[in-house]
XYZ file of C-alpha atoms in Angstrom:
647
model
C -63.341 -32.814 -45.664
C -64.028 -29.027 -45.795
C -67.021 -27.097 -44.526
C -68.894 -24.527 -46.640
C -68.354 -20.857 -45.946
C -71.472 -20.466 -43.829
C -70.611 -23.419 -41.643
C -67.091 -22.106 -41.163
C -68.430 -18.725 -40.064
C -70.879 -20.305 -37.619
C -68.134 -22.447 -36.107
C -65.784 -19.511 -35.636
C -68.568 -17.433 -34.037
C -69.492 -20.293 -31.701
C -65.905 -20.702 -30.534
C -65.361 -17.003 -29.963
C -68.718 -16.651 -28.174
C -67.815 -19.472 -25.785
C -64.431 -17.859 -25.079
C -66.151 -14.499 -24.465
C -68.340 -16.233 -21.851
C -65.558 -15.813 -19.296
C -65.802 -12.029 -19.628
C -69.589 -12.291 -19.379
C -69.354 -14.136 -16.078
C -67.256 -11.363 -14.595
C -69.489 -8.682 -16.163
C -73.179 -9.531 -15.566
C -74.278 -6.416 -17.519
C -73.093 -8.025 -20.745
C -76.248 -10.142 -20.899
C -74.323 -13.031 -22.511
C -75.896 -16.501 -22.311
C -73.752 -19.557 -22.032
C -73.474 -21.763 -25.116
C -74.110 -25.447 -24.706
C -70.398 -26.301 -24.785
C -68.790 -28.816 -22.345
C -66.578 -27.035 -19.823
C -63.446 -29.023 -20.779
C -63.959 -28.058 -24.420
C -64.542 -24.385 -23.567
C -61.400 -24.364 -21.425
C -59.419 -25.874 -24.293
C -60.767 -23.271 -26.756
C -59.608 -20.529 -24.418
C -56.154 -22.074 -24.204
C -55.943 -22.234 -27.964
C -56.668 -18.547 -28.385
C -55.127 -17.041 -25.270
C -52.124 -19.375 -24.684
C -51.352 -20.972 -28.044
C -52.218 -17.924 -30.121
C -54.169 -19.766 -32.813
C -57.547 -19.131 -34.508
C -60.154 -21.707 -35.610
C -59.972 -20.801 -39.329
C -56.184 -20.431 -39.448
C -54.962 -23.682 -37.925
C -52.481 -25.387 -40.234
C -53.123 -28.853 -41.607
C -51.605 -31.559 -39.396
C -47.807 -31.815 -39.338
C -46.876 -35.279 -40.563
C -43.555 -36.949 -39.749
C -41.880 -39.216 -42.273
C -41.599 -42.991 -41.880
C -37.937 -42.546 -40.941
C -38.939 -40.098 -38.195
C -41.772 -42.239 -36.881
C -39.903 -45.558 -36.790
C -37.702 -44.810 -33.710
C -40.754 -43.439 -31.884
C -42.644 -46.628 -32.621
C -39.622 -48.738 -31.732
C -39.640 -47.231 -28.260
C -43.094 -48.717 -27.696
C -42.058 -52.048 -29.261
C -40.367 -52.930 -25.960
C -43.863 -52.927 -24.473
C -45.564 -54.347 -27.537
C -46.742 -57.440 -25.700
C -48.792 -55.170 -23.440
C -50.043 -52.506 -25.869
C -50.723 -54.570 -28.987
C -53.338 -56.978 -27.551
C -55.392 -54.062 -26.163
C -55.243 -52.159 -29.414
C -56.320 -55.312 -31.302
C -59.162 -56.011 -28.804
C -60.377 -52.389 -28.966
C -60.371 -52.336 -32.755
C -62.143 -55.716 -32.985
C -64.892 -54.345 -30.743
C -65.360 -50.973 -32.484
C -64.317 -51.555 -36.107
C -67.856 -52.363 -37.216
C -68.871 -48.899 -35.970
C -66.216 -47.305 -38.245
C -63.778 -46.417 -35.497
C -60.026 -46.156 -35.949
C -57.817 -47.009 -32.933
C -54.705 -44.900 -32.413
C -51.858 -44.839 -29.878
C -50.066 -41.528 -29.516
C -46.921 -40.853 -27.477
C -46.560 -38.117 -24.870
C -45.710 -35.601 -27.622
C -49.044 -36.226 -29.323
C -47.469 -38.122 -32.237
C -49.393 -41.123 -33.534
C -47.125 -44.201 -33.266
C -49.577 -47.055 -33.894
C -52.926 -47.439 -35.682
C -55.603 -50.068 -36.203
C -57.919 -49.293 -39.129
C -60.217 -51.398 -41.304
C -59.904 -51.330 -45.086
C -63.445 -49.970 -45.450
C -62.603 -46.541 -43.969
C -58.850 -46.463 -44.645
C -59.076 -43.644 -47.188
C -61.405 -41.512 -45.069
C -59.150 -42.089 -42.083
C -56.033 -41.027 -43.949
C -57.789 -37.962 -45.363
C -58.610 -37.014 -41.765
C -55.034 -37.502 -40.501
C -55.696 -40.768 -38.684
C -52.437 -42.543 -39.422
C -48.884 -42.819 -38.005
C -46.669 -39.775 -37.825
C -49.353 -37.083 -37.403
C -48.737 -34.602 -34.585
C -51.904 -33.904 -32.603
C -50.585 -31.645 -29.825
C -53.153 -29.068 -28.735
C -50.832 -26.145 -29.527
C -50.486 -27.523 -33.080
C -54.015 -28.585 -33.934
C -56.149 -26.808 -31.343
C -58.767 -28.724 -29.343
C -58.715 -32.381 -30.363
C -58.958 -35.724 -28.593
C -55.277 -36.655 -28.307
C -53.899 -33.135 -27.817
C -56.427 -32.068 -25.216
C -56.177 -35.342 -23.343
C -52.411 -34.868 -23.095
C -52.829 -31.223 -22.122
C -55.172 -32.028 -19.227
C -54.120 -35.586 -18.354
C -57.794 -36.531 -18.306
C -60.062 -38.691 -20.519
C -62.064 -36.664 -23.028
C -64.466 -36.946 -25.930
C -64.214 -34.296 -28.648
C -67.304 -34.611 -30.811
C -67.291 -33.056 -34.265
C -67.581 -29.260 -33.879
C -66.123 -29.475 -30.379
C -62.873 -29.430 -32.336
C -61.157 -26.056 -32.538
C -59.774 -26.262 -36.090
C -62.402 -26.174 -38.814
C -60.757 -28.960 -40.819
C -61.047 -31.338 -37.810
C -64.772 -30.812 -37.156
C -65.916 -33.884 -39.162
C -64.040 -36.075 -36.624
C -65.162 -37.503 -33.297
C -62.386 -38.611 -30.936
C -62.613 -40.319 -27.561
C -59.340 -40.618 -25.705
C -57.962 -41.849 -22.374
C -54.494 -41.098 -20.976
C -52.005 -43.857 -20.141
C -49.724 -43.361 -17.154
C -46.516 -45.198 -16.361
C -45.910 -46.974 -13.035
C -44.036 -43.794 -12.017
C -47.235 -41.767 -12.603
C -45.877 -40.115 -15.743
C -48.171 -39.466 -18.717
C -46.607 -41.574 -21.487
C -49.321 -42.070 -24.095
C -52.898 -41.461 -25.170
C -55.259 -44.214 -26.340
C -57.685 -42.831 -28.920
C -60.649 -44.130 -30.925
C -61.769 -41.808 -33.689
C -64.355 -41.885 -36.444
C -64.855 -39.672 -39.473
C -68.584 -40.504 -39.399
C -71.253 -38.339 -37.637
C -72.065 -39.253 -34.033
C -73.166 -37.605 -30.762
C -72.065 -37.047 -27.148
C -74.368 -39.698 -25.725
C -72.841 -42.428 -27.909
C -69.383 -41.281 -26.882
C -70.209 -41.781 -23.230
C -70.471 -45.503 -23.904
C -67.360 -45.475 -26.078
C -65.486 -43.631 -23.360
C -66.089 -46.441 -20.894
C -64.650 -48.948 -23.362
C -61.569 -46.817 -24.077
C -60.946 -45.914 -20.431
C -61.100 -49.613 -19.432
C -58.570 -50.508 -22.143
C -56.256 -47.761 -20.912
C -56.650 -48.983 -17.330
C -55.755 -52.559 -18.322
C -52.610 -51.274 -20.074
C -51.596 -49.246 -17.001
C -52.121 -52.193 -14.699
C -50.116 -54.539 -16.887
C -47.294 -51.984 -17.077
C -47.418 -51.702 -13.267
C -47.235 -55.481 -12.816
C -44.344 -55.831 -15.231
C -42.467 -53.029 -13.454
C -42.931 -54.195 -9.857
C -43.510 -57.950 -10.003
C -39.883 -58.803 -9.195
C -39.354 -58.262 -5.509
C -42.887 -57.194 -4.620
C -46.228 -58.797 -3.990
C -48.781 -57.307 -6.394
C -52.140 -56.909 -4.670
C -55.322 -55.962 -6.486
C -58.116 -54.008 -4.835
C -61.566 -53.981 -6.351
C -65.145 -53.399 -5.413
C -65.950 -56.372 -7.656
C -65.393 -59.619 -5.737
C -65.063 -61.589 -8.968
C -62.096 -59.559 -10.271
C -63.569 -60.251 -13.720
C -61.630 -57.483 -15.436
C -58.227 -56.056 -14.580
C -59.617 -52.660 -15.601
C -61.766 -52.596 -12.463
C -58.846 -53.081 -10.067
C -56.398 -50.772 -8.380
C -52.986 -52.398 -7.871
C -50.350 -51.893 -5.227
C -46.858 -53.244 -4.819
C -45.962 -54.446 -1.328
C -42.523 -55.125 0.089
C -41.776 -58.073 2.354
C -42.124 -55.802 5.387
C -45.714 -55.075 4.492
C -44.952 -51.554 3.299
C -46.792 -50.284 0.191
C -44.043 -49.385 -2.261
C -46.318 -47.986 -4.974
C -49.910 -47.606 -6.137
C -51.044 -48.043 -9.703
C -52.146 -44.874 -11.546
C -55.844 -45.784 -11.079
C -55.542 -45.198 -7.338
C -55.827 -41.448 -7.842
C -59.377 -41.858 -9.168
C -60.448 -44.616 -6.791
C -59.023 -43.445 -3.450
C -58.417 -40.099 -1.847
C -54.607 -39.666 -2.001
C -54.275 -38.674 1.654
C -57.015 -40.050 3.855
C -58.267 -43.143 2.050
C -54.924 -44.348 0.743
C -53.275 -43.912 4.096
C -56.136 -45.789 5.772
C -55.891 -48.597 3.251
C -52.113 -48.859 3.670
C -52.556 -49.165 7.447
C -55.093 -51.979 6.964
C -52.803 -53.774 4.529
C -49.386 -53.489 6.181
C -49.724 -56.710 8.202
C -51.454 -58.665 5.475
C -48.665 -59.348 2.934
C -47.982 -62.914 4.096
C -51.682 -63.656 4.141
C -52.046 -62.353 0.573
C -49.264 -64.601 -0.669
C -50.672 -67.617 1.162
C -54.232 -67.118 -0.126
C -52.852 -66.795 -3.644
C -50.902 -70.055 -3.309
C -53.853 -71.872 -1.794
C -56.446 -70.452 -4.223
C -58.682 -69.067 -1.459
C -61.323 -66.370 -1.880
C -60.181 -62.703 -1.857
C -59.818 -60.960 1.461
C -62.609 -58.502 2.366
C -61.519 -55.114 3.673
C -64.139 -52.806 5.153
C -63.597 -49.291 6.406
C -65.918 -46.407 7.236
C -63.834 -44.044 5.066
C -62.865 -46.279 2.180
C -65.941 -48.463 1.992
C -65.797 -52.168 1.075
C -62.991 -53.565 -1.058
C -61.874 -57.027 -2.022
C -58.151 -57.748 -2.053
C -56.400 -60.489 -4.011
C -52.695 -61.228 -4.541
C -51.925 -61.426 -8.278
C -48.171 -62.053 -7.974
C -46.006 -62.825 -4.953
C -42.744 -61.575 -6.431
C -39.768 -63.898 -6.966
C -37.633 -62.115 -4.397
C -40.236 -60.512 -2.155
C -38.897 -62.150 1.038
C -35.444 -60.693 0.329
C -36.743 -57.273 -0.592
C -35.325 -54.682 1.796
C -35.543 -51.356 -0.016
C -38.634 -49.163 -0.048
C -40.228 -47.130 -2.819
C -37.460 -44.589 -2.861
C -35.242 -47.188 -4.510
C -37.374 -46.814 -7.639
C -37.885 -43.088 -7.445
C -36.782 -41.064 -10.451
C -33.463 -39.380 -9.601
C -33.565 -35.651 -9.221
C -30.237 -34.952 -7.549
C -27.807 -32.835 -9.548
C -25.318 -35.489 -10.610
C -23.669 -36.603 -13.799
C -25.078 -39.714 -15.495
C -22.954 -42.777 -14.803
C -21.030 -44.529 -17.573
C -23.559 -47.373 -17.300
C -26.453 -45.014 -17.850
C -24.719 -43.302 -20.778
C -23.757 -46.596 -22.437
C -27.376 -47.732 -22.228
C -28.373 -44.543 -24.064
C -25.520 -44.929 -26.595
C -26.786 -48.307 -27.804
C -30.322 -46.984 -28.316
C -32.252 -48.767 -31.028
C -29.841 -48.295 -33.921
C -29.244 -51.615 -35.762
C -25.479 -50.956 -36.143
C -25.072 -50.171 -32.441
C -27.194 -53.149 -31.463
C -24.882 -55.405 -33.525
C -21.837 -53.706 -31.983
C -23.090 -54.326 -28.455
C -24.028 -57.926 -29.235
C -20.641 -58.616 -30.806
C -18.856 -56.851 -27.960
C -20.478 -59.139 -25.423
C -19.084 -62.155 -27.271
C -15.525 -60.962 -27.884
C -14.688 -58.824 -24.869
C -13.297 -61.801 -22.907
C -11.908 -63.690 -25.908
C -8.365 -62.295 -25.475
C -8.630 -60.161 -28.631
C -7.439 -56.562 -28.823
C -10.291 -54.357 -29.987
C -10.186 -51.387 -32.373
C -13.053 -48.899 -32.165
C -13.381 -46.494 -35.088
C -15.663 -43.553 -35.620
C -15.817 -39.812 -36.084
C -14.670 -37.448 -33.364
C -17.267 -37.129 -30.659
C -19.241 -40.192 -31.714
C -18.844 -41.933 -28.342
C -15.820 -44.201 -28.789
C -14.595 -43.791 -25.208
C -18.074 -44.331 -23.808
C -18.240 -47.557 -25.812
C -14.802 -48.585 -24.494
C -15.987 -47.993 -20.948
C -19.004 -50.171 -21.666
C -16.677 -52.968 -22.840
C -14.741 -52.639 -19.581
C -17.942 -52.710 -17.528
C -19.240 -55.937 -19.107
C -15.888 -57.729 -19.152
C -14.296 -60.106 -16.652
C -11.909 -57.209 -15.907
C -14.699 -54.914 -14.646
C -13.168 -54.808 -11.146
C -9.786 -53.835 -12.594
C -8.745 -50.291 -13.639
C -9.811 -48.511 -16.812
C -6.896 -46.310 -17.919
C -7.382 -43.937 -20.856
C -4.536 -42.389 -22.821
C -5.211 -39.763 -25.439
C -2.328 -40.249 -27.840
C -3.132 -37.011 -29.643
C -3.142 -34.861 -26.506
C 0.270 -35.797 -25.058
C 3.365 -34.030 -26.498
C 5.535 -36.358 -28.548
C 8.487 -35.795 -26.241
C 6.503 -36.958 -23.188
C 4.349 -39.726 -24.523
C 6.902 -42.534 -24.056
C 7.367 -41.787 -20.369
C 3.605 -41.281 -19.973
C 2.888 -44.685 -21.446
C 5.744 -46.889 -20.213
C 6.990 -45.118 -17.053
C 10.434 -45.042 -15.495
C 12.217 -45.987 -12.300
C 13.598 -43.503 -9.742
C 16.801 -41.838 -10.984
C 16.425 -43.324 -14.487
C 17.494 -40.021 -16.035
C 18.405 -36.511 -15.015
C 15.321 -34.664 -13.827
C 13.287 -37.820 -13.253
C 10.885 -37.814 -10.314
C 12.498 -39.189 -7.179
C 9.733 -41.732 -6.770
C 9.706 -42.679 -10.468
C 6.525 -43.048 -12.538
C 4.573 -46.289 -13.169
C 3.246 -45.249 -16.542
C -0.267 -45.763 -17.968
C 0.385 -49.272 -19.262
C 1.439 -50.536 -15.834
C -1.486 -48.690 -14.181
C -3.868 -50.603 -16.467
C -2.427 -54.005 -15.516
C -5.297 -56.320 -14.572
C -7.827 -54.097 -16.338
C -8.280 -52.211 -19.619
C -5.855 -49.904 -21.425
C -7.680 -47.517 -23.733
C -5.470 -45.926 -26.398
C -7.561 -43.068 -27.770
C -6.664 -41.604 -31.189
C -3.901 -44.147 -31.690
C -3.574 -42.973 -35.281
C -1.727 -39.922 -33.934
C 0.944 -41.969 -32.143
C 4.517 -41.215 -33.382
C 6.073 -43.983 -35.526
C 8.989 -44.443 -33.133
C 6.642 -45.110 -30.253
C 4.545 -47.501 -32.373
C 7.555 -49.826 -32.511
C 7.881 -50.024 -28.760
C 4.142 -50.436 -28.273
C 4.166 -53.323 -30.762
C 6.871 -55.073 -28.728
C 4.950 -54.618 -25.467
C 1.699 -55.904 -26.976
C 3.453 -58.838 -28.646
C 5.270 -60.001 -25.528
C 2.730 -58.743 -22.950
C 5.686 -57.524 -20.979
C 6.721 -54.003 -20.049
C 10.188 -52.780 -19.150
C 10.112 -49.244 -17.671
C 13.142 -47.072 -18.333
C 15.793 -48.146 -15.799
C 13.584 -50.893 -14.385
C 12.959 -54.627 -14.524
C 10.397 -56.349 -16.814
C 6.775 -56.431 -15.681
C 4.377 -59.164 -16.879
C 1.138 -57.722 -18.216
C -2.408 -59.011 -18.132
C -4.718 -56.459 -19.737
C -7.186 -55.852 -22.527
C -6.110 -53.265 -25.061
C -8.810 -51.185 -26.684
C -7.700 -48.657 -29.273
C -9.713 -45.994 -31.047
C -9.288 -43.566 -33.926
C -11.223 -41.271 -36.206
C -8.732 -41.872 -39.000
C -8.530 -44.546 -41.674
C -5.634 -46.623 -40.301
C -5.395 -48.747 -43.432
C -4.911 -45.604 -45.485
C -2.248 -44.453 -43.005
C -0.521 -47.841 -43.393
C -0.539 -47.391 -47.182
C 1.014 -43.942 -46.722
C 3.708 -45.313 -44.355
C 2.416 -43.275 -41.414
C 1.244 -46.265 -39.356
C 2.935 -49.626 -38.878
C 1.125 -52.440 -40.647
C 2.149 -55.008 -38.047
C 0.860 -52.793 -35.251
C -2.432 -52.354 -37.113
C -3.012 -56.087 -37.181
C -1.889 -56.356 -33.568
C -4.514 -53.883 -32.267
C -7.329 -54.800 -34.677
C -8.196 -58.286 -33.445
C -11.812 -57.107 -33.660
C -12.920 -53.894 -35.369
C -16.133 -52.125 -34.278
C -17.332 -48.937 -35.952
C -19.468 -46.345 -34.138
C -21.817 -44.618 -36.601
C -21.963 -40.813 -36.616
C -25.048 -39.337 -34.983
C -26.453 -38.146 -38.318
C -26.366 -41.742 -39.665
C -28.141 -43.350 -36.692
C -31.575 -44.685 -37.541
C -32.782 -44.003 -33.976
C -31.694 -40.344 -33.835
C -34.947 -39.070 -32.309
C -35.095 -41.798 -29.655
C -31.377 -41.430 -28.958
C -31.658 -37.657 -28.535
C -34.728 -37.784 -26.309
C -33.242 -40.424 -24.020
C -30.001 -38.445 -23.648
C -32.090 -35.314 -23.010
C -34.064 -37.068 -20.261
C -30.880 -38.293 -18.619
C -29.326 -34.836 -18.611
C -32.547 -33.340 -17.260
C -32.414 -35.851 -14.417
C -28.817 -34.898 -13.721
C -29.722 -31.192 -13.687
C -32.812 -31.685 -11.552
C -35.069 -30.248 -14.290
C -38.346 -31.607 -15.636
C -38.419 -30.409 -19.230
C -39.805 -31.519 -22.615
C -38.644 -30.812 -26.147
C -41.099 -29.313 -28.613
C -41.705 -31.218 -31.887
C -40.029 -28.332 -33.729
C -36.865 -28.728 -31.675
C -36.899 -32.500 -32.140
C -37.301 -32.082 -35.879
C -34.352 -29.646 -36.017
C -32.243 -32.017 -33.924
C -33.098 -34.878 -36.298
C -32.190 -32.985 -39.463
C -29.151 -31.114 -38.174
C -25.930 -32.848 -39.401
C -24.187 -32.870 -35.971
C -20.578 -32.451 -37.113
C -19.504 -32.778 -33.474
C -21.637 -35.908 -32.990
C -22.635 -37.022 -29.496
C -20.235 -34.612 -27.812
C -21.821 -31.648 -29.616
C -25.319 -32.977 -28.831
C -24.511 -33.194 -25.103
C -23.292 -29.605 -25.052
C -26.318 -28.348 -26.958
C -28.685 -30.186 -24.608
C -26.885 -28.927 -21.510
C -27.124 -25.388 -22.871
C -30.846 -25.703 -23.664
C -31.587 -27.177 -20.241
C -29.689 -24.364 -18.526
C -31.301 -21.439 -20.396
C -34.907 -22.703 -20.680
C -37.157 -20.550 -18.544
C -40.281 -22.684 -18.884
C -41.034 -26.399 -18.763
C -40.644 -26.696 -22.571
C -37.446 -26.296 -24.576
C -38.316 -24.050 -27.510
C -36.226 -23.223 -30.606
C -35.272 -19.938 -28.982
C -33.444 -21.819 -26.202
C -30.935 -23.199 -28.705
C -27.616 -21.578 -29.610
C -27.911 -19.263 -32.657
C -25.393 -21.300 -34.644
C -27.714 -24.310 -34.508
C -30.723 -22.515 -35.964
C -28.462 -20.580 -38.370
C -27.325 -23.950 -39.746
C -30.711 -24.212 -41.395
C -29.811 -21.465 -43.886
C -27.973 -23.614 -46.495
C -31.022 -25.857 -46.780
C -33.550 -23.196 -47.879
C -35.052 -25.567 -50.430
C -36.518 -27.700 -47.709
C -40.104 -26.956 -46.801
C -39.414 -28.285 -43.286
C -36.625 -25.775 -42.990
C -38.807 -22.888 -44.078
C -41.446 -23.730 -41.485
C -38.821 -24.217 -38.777
C -37.151 -20.884 -39.645
C -40.495 -19.098 -39.508
C -41.175 -20.602 -36.092
C -37.694 -19.572 -34.827
C -38.254 -15.962 -35.930
C -41.820 -15.812 -34.591
C -40.820 -17.220 -31.198
C -37.794 -14.970 -30.976
C -39.873 -11.909 -31.786
C -42.429 -12.981 -29.172
C -39.658 -13.450 -26.611
C -38.356 -9.927 -27.475
C -41.827 -8.390 -27.304
C -41.841 -7.639 -31.039
C -38.537 -5.695 -31.019
C -36.780 -6.547 -34.296
C -33.349 -5.278 -33.243
C -33.363 -7.337 -30.036
C -34.562 -10.445 -31.877
C -31.875 -10.059 -34.554
C -29.178 -9.724 -31.900
C -30.458 -12.834 -30.126
C -30.322 -14.783 -33.404
C -26.846 -13.437 -34.248
C -27.900 -11.696 -37.494
C -28.098 -8.080 -38.610
C -31.270 -6.038 -38.378
C -31.486 -5.754 -42.197
C -31.123 -9.534 -42.574
C -33.869 -10.019 -39.969
C -36.214 -7.710 -41.955
C -35.469 -9.564 -45.215
C -36.203 -12.923 -43.631
C -39.396 -11.637 -42.029
C -40.583 -10.327 -45.405
C -39.691 -13.560 -47.218
C -41.430 -15.741 -44.616
C -44.451 -13.459 -44.129
C -43.672 -12.887 -40.446
C -45.204 -9.828 -38.818
C -44.304 -8.280 -35.488
């Protein structure tokens, strides 16, 4: 829906006048009178102009992600579907007759779930109220979802409170959703394309805020219920609605391990919460007993905190054995590399092929079968092999990796099979066990086995067939190990060419698992963001990726697969100067890779953003920006002209 020219002009003047009010406050002689604009809206308008660099009549239409792009984002919430879905359904059932659409957006402002009635489906879609639309404030200006995420606070944006002219027919009322770790993870929004007013939205806000509170409390209970008593505090003795309660998780020693997100609005974080914790620390056993016996809630009265009712909602299956405090659940911030367990959990992601691989691996890893893992270079074959070791009955045994392509042909036999002292001239006095013997009782990982020399393949076949090793100059050693091999090559083709032994192929390929390349994974966006978060934790940084960067990451072909991704992410984390990773923080070769795909409209927009952000970073200096992007000054000018970019 578009406004007529006069209405557009009035909206632009109203926005600019409100922004100018700041100057009027500091300059009383200006004679400016304050417009009737809510303070939160006025502050957002200022951010849009002064921080985001956008204008009300020049905001682009909403960026819309494809179904393929949205699916992994939605899948990430599917894990919590049993918590989110009922609240979305309940909210829509209550407000649908008033022509409201219910939306759930993730922390990046991208709509991942929608409830909409057939009657207003077309209007809703025309207004951008459907999955895949990006509503971040720096994309769309002041709007319900974007401004809620920018401030972390509930907000109603009524019609011409919106910054962008094309959004002014909408009214959006939104509440933030925080995780048990107090991180902003989503925004719950109800929007209508029909006219309404601020007074009506005050009532709607209460409904939406309560729904968000219920979701937060259920997330909190699911997170802490094992090993903690979950206690609810409320000023309502009936505990009629979970939305009215503040929750806390208590350890067996009576210590409060965590407060639910609602505590920050109900209790002062220093005085009142500390007072309440002191009153509660000796009550944990009483809470559990009153829950078991169905007694009335405990009354807590304090001069500072007022009167609260406390009731135990869950006693925790292992609360009496719980010894660790809240720091056991704290998000790691030490500079340390992710463990193989953490990495393998990221590697599986939500890709159907990897899910099948992990499910099959769990069934075959202890079946006595040798396993062949295939996949492109850098796709994560060794990480997968380490996961197999970790979940196997041999987890306490060694994991020994041998890169058959990295060891010189003249040394690989001794490296694999070892030798006894004095076995040959120049041999080490103490001898050498060899990788195969080192892996005894555990897992032997033969990486890039397709590069193993034919002569050595014969000896390896004998060892694997007999499960017995005879080091040079030594006595036979009985073996008990799992052999996992990997290759990026087509071993069957090598067999046909006579470059790989057919009998060895069948000996190592008891089960064959293929790791898909990163570009073929259906959960690329989820996979990338989870790996990014893990590397940020390891680096002690708290960063986010912009939607432009995520889009580039999703469409880039990743010839180096996961290994290349890790290096790119490490680089971006290291060079980012703000809390957001922009396109300018990426290596030039990555953004330059967009050039061959000039036909893509997504590419054109991304390239424009890269150049604009680089120019901004270089204070408008074309030569400096060209150097940063790794292109000549003349090429930079041509691209600026083609894309309509000005200094």
